PDB file of C-alpha atoms in Angstrom:
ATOM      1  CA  UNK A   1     -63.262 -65.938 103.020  1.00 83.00           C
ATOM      2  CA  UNK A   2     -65.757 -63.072 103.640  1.00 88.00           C
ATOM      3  CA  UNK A   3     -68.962 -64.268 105.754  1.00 92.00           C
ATOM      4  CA  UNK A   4     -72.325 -62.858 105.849  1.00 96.00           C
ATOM      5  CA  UNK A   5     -75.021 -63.727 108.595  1.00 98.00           C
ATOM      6  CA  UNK A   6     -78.373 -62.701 109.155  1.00 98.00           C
ATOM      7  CA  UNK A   7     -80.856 -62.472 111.567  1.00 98.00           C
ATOM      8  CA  UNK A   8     -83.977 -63.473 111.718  1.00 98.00           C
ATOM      9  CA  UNK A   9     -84.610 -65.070 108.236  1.00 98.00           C
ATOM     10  CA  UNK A  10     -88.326 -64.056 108.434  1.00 98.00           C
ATOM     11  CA  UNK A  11     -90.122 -61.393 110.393  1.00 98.00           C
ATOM     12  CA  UNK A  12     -93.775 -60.635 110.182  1.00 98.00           C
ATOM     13  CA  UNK A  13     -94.961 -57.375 111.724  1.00 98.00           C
ATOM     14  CA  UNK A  14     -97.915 -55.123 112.464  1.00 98.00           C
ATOM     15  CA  UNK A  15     -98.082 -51.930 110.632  1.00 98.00           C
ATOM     16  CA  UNK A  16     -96.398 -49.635 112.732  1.00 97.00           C
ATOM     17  CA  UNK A  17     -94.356 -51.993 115.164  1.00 98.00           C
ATOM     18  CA  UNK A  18     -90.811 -50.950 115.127  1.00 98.00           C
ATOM     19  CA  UNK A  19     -88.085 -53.478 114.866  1.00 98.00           C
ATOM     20  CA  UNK A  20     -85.091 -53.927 113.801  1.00 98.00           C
ATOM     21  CA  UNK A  21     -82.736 -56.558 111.424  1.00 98.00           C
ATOM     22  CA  UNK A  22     -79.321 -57.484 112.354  1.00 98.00           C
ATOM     23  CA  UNK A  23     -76.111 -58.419 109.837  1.00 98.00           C
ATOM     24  CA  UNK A  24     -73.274 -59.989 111.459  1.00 98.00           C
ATOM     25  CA  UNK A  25     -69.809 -60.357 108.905  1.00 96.00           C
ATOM     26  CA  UNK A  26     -66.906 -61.464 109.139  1.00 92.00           C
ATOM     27  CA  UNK A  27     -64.238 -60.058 106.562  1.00 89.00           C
ATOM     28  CA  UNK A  28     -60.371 -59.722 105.930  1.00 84.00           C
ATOM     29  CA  UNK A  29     -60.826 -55.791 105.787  1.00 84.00           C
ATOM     30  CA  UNK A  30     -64.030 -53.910 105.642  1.00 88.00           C
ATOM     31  CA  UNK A  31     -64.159 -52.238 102.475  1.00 88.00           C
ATOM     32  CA  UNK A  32     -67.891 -51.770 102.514  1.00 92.00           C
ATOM     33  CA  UNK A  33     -71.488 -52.661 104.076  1.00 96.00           C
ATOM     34  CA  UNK A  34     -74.517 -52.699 102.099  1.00 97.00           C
ATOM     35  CA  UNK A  35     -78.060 -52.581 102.330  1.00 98.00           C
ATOM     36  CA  UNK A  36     -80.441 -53.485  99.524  1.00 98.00           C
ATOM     37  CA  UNK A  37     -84.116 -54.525  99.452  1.00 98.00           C
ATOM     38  CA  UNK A  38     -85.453 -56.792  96.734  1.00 98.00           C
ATOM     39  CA  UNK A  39     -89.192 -57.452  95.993  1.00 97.00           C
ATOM     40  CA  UNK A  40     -90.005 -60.626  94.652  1.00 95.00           C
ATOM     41  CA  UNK A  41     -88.748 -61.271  90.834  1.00 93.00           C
ATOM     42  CA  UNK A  42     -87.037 -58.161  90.833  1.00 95.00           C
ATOM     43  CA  UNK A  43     -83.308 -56.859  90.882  1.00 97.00           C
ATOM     44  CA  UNK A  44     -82.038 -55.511  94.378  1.00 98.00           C
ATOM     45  CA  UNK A  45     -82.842 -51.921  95.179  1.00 97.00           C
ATOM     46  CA  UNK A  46     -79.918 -49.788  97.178  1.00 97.00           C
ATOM     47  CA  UNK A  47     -80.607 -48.772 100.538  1.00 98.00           C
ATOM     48  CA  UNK A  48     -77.320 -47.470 102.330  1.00 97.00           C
ATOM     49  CA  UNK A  49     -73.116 -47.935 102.145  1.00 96.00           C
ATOM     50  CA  UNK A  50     -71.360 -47.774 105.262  1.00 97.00           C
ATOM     51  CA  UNK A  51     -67.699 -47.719 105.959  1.00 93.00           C
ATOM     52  CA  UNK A  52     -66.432 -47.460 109.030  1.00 93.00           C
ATOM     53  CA  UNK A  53     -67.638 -48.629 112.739  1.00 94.00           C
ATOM     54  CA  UNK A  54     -69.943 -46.152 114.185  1.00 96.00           C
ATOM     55  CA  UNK A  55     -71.370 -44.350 111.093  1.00 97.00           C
ATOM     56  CA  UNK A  56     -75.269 -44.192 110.533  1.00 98.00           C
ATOM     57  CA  UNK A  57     -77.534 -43.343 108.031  1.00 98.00           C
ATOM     58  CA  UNK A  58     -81.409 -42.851 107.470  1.00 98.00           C
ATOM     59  CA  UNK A  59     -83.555 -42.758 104.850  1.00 96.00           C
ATOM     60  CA  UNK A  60     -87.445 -42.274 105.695  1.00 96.00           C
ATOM     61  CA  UNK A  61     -88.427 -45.329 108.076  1.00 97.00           C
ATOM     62  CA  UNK A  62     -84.854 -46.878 107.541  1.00 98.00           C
ATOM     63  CA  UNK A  63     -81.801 -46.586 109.762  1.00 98.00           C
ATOM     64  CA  UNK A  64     -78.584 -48.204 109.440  1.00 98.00           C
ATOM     65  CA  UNK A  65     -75.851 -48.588 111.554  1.00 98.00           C
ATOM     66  CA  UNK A  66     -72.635 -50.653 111.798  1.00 97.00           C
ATOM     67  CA  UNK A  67     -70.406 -51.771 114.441  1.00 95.00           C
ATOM     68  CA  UNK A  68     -66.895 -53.630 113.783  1.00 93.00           C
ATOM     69  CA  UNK A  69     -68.788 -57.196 114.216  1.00 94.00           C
ATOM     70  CA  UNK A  70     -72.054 -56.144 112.750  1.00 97.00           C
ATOM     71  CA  UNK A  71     -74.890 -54.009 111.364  1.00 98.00           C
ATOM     72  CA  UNK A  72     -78.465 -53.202 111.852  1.00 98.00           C
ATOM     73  CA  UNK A  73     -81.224 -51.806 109.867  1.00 98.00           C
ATOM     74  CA  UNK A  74     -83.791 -50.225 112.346  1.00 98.00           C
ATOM     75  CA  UNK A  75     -87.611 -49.708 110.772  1.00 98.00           C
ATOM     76  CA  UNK A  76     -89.164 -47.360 112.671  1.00 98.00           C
ATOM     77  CA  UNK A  77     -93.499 -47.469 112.440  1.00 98.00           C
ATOM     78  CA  UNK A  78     -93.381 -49.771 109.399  1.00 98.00           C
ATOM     79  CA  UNK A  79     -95.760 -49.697 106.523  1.00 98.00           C
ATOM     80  CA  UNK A  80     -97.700 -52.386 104.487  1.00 98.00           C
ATOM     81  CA  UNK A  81     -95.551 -51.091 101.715  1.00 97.00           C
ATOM     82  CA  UNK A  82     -92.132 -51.709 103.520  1.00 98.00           C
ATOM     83  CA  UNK A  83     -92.520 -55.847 103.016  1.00 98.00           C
ATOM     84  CA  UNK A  84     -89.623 -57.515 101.333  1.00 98.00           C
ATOM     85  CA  UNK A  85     -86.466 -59.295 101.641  1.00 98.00           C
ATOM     86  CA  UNK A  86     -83.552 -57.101 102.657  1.00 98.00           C
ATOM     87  CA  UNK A  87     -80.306 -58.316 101.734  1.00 98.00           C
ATOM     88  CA  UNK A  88     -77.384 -56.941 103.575  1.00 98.00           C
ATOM     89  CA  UNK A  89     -73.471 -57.273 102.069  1.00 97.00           C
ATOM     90  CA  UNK A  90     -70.222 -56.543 102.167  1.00 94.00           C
ATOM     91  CA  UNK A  91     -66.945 -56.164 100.221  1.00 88.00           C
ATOM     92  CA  UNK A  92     -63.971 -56.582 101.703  1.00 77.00           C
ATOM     93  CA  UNK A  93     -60.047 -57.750 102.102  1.00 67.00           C
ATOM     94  CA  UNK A  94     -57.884 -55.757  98.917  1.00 59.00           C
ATOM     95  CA  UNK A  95     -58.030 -56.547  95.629  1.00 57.00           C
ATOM     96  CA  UNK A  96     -55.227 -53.697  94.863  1.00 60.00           C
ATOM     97  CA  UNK A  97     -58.469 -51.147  94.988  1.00 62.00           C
ATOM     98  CA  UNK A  98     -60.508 -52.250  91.569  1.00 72.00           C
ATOM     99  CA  UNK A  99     -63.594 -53.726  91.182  1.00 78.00           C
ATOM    100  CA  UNK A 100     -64.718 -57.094  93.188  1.00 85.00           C
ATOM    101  CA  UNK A 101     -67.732 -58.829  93.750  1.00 89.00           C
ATOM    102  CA  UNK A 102     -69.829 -58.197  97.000  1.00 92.00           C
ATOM    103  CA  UNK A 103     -70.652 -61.244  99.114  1.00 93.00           C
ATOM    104  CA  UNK A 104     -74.482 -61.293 100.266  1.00 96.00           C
ATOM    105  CA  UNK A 105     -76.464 -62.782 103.401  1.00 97.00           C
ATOM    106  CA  UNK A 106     -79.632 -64.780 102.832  1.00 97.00           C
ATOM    107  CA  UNK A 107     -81.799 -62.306 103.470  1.00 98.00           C
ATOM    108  CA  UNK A 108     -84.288 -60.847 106.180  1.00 98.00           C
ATOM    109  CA  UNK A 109     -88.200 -61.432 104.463  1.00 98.00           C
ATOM    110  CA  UNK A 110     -90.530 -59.333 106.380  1.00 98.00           C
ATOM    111  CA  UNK A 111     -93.820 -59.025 106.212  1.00 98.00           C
ATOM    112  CA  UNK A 112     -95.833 -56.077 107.601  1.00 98.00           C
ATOM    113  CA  UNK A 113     -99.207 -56.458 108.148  1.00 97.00           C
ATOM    114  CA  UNK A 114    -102.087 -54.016 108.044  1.00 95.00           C
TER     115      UNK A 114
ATOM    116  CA  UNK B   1     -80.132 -41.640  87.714  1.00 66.00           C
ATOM    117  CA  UNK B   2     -78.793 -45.128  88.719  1.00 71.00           C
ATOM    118  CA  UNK B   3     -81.066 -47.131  86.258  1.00 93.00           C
ATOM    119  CA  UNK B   4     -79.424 -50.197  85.077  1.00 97.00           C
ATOM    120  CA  UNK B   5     -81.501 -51.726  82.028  1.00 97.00           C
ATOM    121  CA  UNK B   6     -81.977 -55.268  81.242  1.00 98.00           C
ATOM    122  CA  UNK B   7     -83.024 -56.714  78.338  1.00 97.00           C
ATOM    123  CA  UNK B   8     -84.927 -59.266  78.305  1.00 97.00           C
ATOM    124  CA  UNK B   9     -87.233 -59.661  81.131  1.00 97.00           C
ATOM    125  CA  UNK B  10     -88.080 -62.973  80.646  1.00 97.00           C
ATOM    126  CA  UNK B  11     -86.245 -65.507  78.384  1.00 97.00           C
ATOM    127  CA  UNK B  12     -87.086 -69.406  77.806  1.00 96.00           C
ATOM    128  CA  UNK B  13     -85.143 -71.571  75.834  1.00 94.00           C
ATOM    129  CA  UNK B  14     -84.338 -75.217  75.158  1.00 91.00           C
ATOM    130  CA  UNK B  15     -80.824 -76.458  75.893  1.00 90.00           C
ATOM    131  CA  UNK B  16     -79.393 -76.233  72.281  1.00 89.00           C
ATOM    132  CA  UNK B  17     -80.160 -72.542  71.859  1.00 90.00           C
ATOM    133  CA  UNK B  18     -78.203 -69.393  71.794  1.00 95.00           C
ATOM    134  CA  UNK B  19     -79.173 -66.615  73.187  1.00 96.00           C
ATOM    135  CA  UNK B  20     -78.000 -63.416  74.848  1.00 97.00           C
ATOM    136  CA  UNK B  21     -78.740 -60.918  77.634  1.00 98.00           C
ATOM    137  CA  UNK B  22     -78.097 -57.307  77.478  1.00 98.00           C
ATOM    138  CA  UNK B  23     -77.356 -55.062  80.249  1.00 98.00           C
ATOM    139  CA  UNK B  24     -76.878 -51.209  79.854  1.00 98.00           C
ATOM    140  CA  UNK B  25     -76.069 -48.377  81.885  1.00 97.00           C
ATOM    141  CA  UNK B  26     -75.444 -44.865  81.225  1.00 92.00           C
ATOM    142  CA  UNK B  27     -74.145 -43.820  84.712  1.00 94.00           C
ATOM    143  CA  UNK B  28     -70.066 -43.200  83.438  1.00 93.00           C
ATOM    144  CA  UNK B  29     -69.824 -46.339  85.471  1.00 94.00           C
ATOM    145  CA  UNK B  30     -66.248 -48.429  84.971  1.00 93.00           C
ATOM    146  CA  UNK B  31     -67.343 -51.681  86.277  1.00 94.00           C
ATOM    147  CA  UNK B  32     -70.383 -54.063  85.476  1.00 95.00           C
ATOM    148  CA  UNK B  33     -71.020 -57.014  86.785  1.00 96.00           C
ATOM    149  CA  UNK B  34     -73.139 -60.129  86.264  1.00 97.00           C
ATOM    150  CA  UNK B  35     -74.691 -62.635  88.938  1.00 97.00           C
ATOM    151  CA  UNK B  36     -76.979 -65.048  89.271  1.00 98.00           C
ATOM    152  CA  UNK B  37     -79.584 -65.886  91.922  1.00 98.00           C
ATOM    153  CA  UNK B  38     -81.392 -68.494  92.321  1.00 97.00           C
ATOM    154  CA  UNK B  39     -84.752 -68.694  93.894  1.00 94.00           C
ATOM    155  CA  UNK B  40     -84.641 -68.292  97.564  1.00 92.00           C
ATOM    156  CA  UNK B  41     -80.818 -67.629  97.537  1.00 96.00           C
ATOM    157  CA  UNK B  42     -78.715 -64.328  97.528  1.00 96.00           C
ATOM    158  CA  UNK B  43     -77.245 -63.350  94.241  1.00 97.00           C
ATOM    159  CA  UNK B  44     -74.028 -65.329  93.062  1.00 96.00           C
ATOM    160  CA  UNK B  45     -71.129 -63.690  91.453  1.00 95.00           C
ATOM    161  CA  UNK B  46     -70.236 -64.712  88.088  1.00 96.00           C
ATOM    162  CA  UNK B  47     -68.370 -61.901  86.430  1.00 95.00           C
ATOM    163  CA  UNK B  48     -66.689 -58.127  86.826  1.00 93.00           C
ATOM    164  CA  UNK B  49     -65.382 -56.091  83.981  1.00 94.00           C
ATOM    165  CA  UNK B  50     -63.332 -53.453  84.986  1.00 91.00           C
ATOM    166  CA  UNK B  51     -62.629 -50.351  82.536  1.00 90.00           C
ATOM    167  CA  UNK B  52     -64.146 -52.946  79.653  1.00 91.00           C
ATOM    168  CA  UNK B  53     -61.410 -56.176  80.732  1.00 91.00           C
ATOM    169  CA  UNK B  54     -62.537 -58.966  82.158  1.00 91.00           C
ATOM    170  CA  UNK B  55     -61.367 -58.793  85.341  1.00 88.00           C
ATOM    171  CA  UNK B  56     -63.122 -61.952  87.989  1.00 87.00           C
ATOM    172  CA  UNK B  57     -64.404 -65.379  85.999  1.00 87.00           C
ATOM    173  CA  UNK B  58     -65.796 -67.092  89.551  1.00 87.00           C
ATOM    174  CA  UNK B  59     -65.256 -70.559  87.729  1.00 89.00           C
ATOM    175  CA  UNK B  60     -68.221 -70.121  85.870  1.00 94.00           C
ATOM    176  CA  UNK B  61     -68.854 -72.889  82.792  1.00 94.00           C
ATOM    177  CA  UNK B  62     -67.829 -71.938  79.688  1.00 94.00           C
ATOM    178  CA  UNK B  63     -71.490 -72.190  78.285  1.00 96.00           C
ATOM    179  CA  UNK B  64     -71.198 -68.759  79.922  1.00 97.00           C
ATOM    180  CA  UNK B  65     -69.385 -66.043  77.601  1.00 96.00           C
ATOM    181  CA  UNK B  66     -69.052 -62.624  78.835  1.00 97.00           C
ATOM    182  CA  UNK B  67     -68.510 -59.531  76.642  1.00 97.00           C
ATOM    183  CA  UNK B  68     -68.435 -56.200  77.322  1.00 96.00           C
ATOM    184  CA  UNK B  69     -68.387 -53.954  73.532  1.00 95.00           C
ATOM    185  CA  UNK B  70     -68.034 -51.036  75.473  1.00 93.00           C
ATOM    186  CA  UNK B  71     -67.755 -49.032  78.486  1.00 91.00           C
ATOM    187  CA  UNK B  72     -71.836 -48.791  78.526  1.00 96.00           C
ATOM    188  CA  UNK B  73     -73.107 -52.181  77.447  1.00 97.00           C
ATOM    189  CA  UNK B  74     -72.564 -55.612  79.172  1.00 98.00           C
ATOM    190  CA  UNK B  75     -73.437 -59.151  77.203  1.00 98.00           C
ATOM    191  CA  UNK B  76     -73.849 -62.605  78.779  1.00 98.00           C
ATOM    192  CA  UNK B  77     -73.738 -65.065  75.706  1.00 98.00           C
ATOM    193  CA  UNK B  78     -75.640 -68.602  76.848  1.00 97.00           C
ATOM    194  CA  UNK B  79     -75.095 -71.895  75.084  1.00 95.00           C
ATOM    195  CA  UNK B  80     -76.117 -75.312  75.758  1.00 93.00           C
ATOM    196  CA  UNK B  81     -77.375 -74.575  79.172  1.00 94.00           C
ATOM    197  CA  UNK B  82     -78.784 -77.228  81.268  1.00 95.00           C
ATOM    198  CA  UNK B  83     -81.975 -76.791  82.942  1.00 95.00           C
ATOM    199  CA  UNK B  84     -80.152 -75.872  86.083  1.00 96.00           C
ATOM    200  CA  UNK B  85     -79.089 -72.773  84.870  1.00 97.00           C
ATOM    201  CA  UNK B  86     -83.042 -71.179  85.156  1.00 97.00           C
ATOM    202  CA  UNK B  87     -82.226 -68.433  87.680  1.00 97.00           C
ATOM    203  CA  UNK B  88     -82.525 -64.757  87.573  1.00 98.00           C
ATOM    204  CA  UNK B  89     -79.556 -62.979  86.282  1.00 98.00           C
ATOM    205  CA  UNK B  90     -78.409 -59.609  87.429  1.00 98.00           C
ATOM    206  CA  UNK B  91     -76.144 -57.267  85.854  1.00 98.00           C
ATOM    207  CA  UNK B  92     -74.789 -54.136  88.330  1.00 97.00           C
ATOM    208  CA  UNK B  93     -72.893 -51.319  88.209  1.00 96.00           C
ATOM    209  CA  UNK B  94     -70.491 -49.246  89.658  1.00 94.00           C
ATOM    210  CA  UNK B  95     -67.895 -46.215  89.721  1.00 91.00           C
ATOM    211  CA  UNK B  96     -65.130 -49.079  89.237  1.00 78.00           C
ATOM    212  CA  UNK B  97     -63.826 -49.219  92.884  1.00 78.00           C
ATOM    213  CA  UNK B  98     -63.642 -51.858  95.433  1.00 74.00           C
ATOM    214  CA  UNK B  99     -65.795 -50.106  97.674  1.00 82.00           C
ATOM    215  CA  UNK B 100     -68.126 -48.225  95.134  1.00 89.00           C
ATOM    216  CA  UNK B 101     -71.727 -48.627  95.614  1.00 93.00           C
ATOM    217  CA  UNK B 102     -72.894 -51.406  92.902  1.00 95.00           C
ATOM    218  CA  UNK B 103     -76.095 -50.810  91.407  1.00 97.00           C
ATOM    219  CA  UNK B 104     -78.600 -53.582  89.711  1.00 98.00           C
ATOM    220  CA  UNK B 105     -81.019 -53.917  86.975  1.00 98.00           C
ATOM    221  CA  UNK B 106     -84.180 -55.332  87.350  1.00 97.00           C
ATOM    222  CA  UNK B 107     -82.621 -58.778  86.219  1.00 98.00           C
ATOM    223  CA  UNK B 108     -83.793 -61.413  83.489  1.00 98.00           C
ATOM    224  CA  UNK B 109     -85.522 -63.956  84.244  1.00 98.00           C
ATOM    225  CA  UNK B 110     -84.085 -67.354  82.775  1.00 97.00           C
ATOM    226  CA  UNK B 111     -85.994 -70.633  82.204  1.00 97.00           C
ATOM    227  CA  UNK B 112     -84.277 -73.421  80.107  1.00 96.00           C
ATOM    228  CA  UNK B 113     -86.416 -76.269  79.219  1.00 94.00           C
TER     229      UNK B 113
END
């Protein structure tokens, strides 16, 4: 069974304080690591896919990277606007290559303060 | 565009109703998906469609009914749901591949009284 941990469940920062959240999994064969961020009564938002151990990608004040054990999202000079939960997840073992349902973390909620 | 629509927002209703969510998507997407999340919780799977056939029932209660009419549009029939059903339910999409990037909708928000 596919496992999702993360780390810290809740981070406050100040407004420009770099940090960064980590995703540990454990899966039968990666397929897949996600990244989404979800404000509060809304649907998740997607951030990044990665595939394989050692890729990165960025997207403004966002940078994720994965390992074979786990993943982290790096914020670099966070904003106010940045708050929310970010959900990481993956997909994996082989379900003969067709569709399958992801399997999420809790959740990182962090707060950045002006 | 990766907008998934949901329809509706909000939806209340007593536990002898029927009612119905819509999800749409007009991405050329082969797979949908519904989940549930409750508050505080990471979303649940319930369903996956693949290429318009049901594909995954996670042992979800039959007051649950699925249907997907075509390869765009995505139903979740409710009937006699119990009050612990309130949650917010999420439809996604994607291309129709394991490892596909799923999409969601903003989600409906479901209260049963």
């Amino acid at each position: 069974e596919d496992q999702v941990t993360q780390s810290p469940e809740a981070l406050r920062l100040q407004e420009g304080e770099s940090s960064s959240l980590n995703c540990s999994y454990t899966v039968s064969g990666l397929r897949g690591l996600f990244w989404y961020r979800q404000d509060p009564g809304k649907g998740p938002e997607f951030l990044f896919t990665l595939y394989s151990a050692g890729e990165e990608k960025e997207k403004e004040r966002l940078k994720a990277t994965l390992t074979k054990k786990e993943s982290f999202l790096h914020i670099t000079a966070p904003k106010p606007e940045d708050s929310a939960t970010y959900l990481c997840a993956v997909q994996g073992g082989y379900s003969g290559g067709g569709a399958d349902g992801l399997t999420f973390g809790k959740g990182t909620h962090l707060i950045i303060q002006p | 565009d990766t907008e998934v629509t949901q329809t509706p927002k909000h939806l209340v209703m007593g536990m002898t109703n029927k009612k119905s969510l819509k999800c749409e998507q007009h991405m050329g997407h082969r797979a949908m998906y519904w989940y549930k999340q409750k508050a505080k919780k990471p979303p649940e799977l319930m369903f996956v469609y693949s290429y318009e056939k049901l594909s995954i029932n996670e042992s979800v209660p039959s007051r649950f009914s699925p249907e997907c009419p075509n390869s765009s549009l995505l139903n979740l029939h409710l009937h006699a749901l119990q009050p612990e059903d309130s949650a917010l339910y999420l439809c996604a999409s994607s291309q129709g591949l394991t490892w596909d990037t799923q999409y969601f909708g903003p989600g409906t928000r479901l209260t049963v009284l």
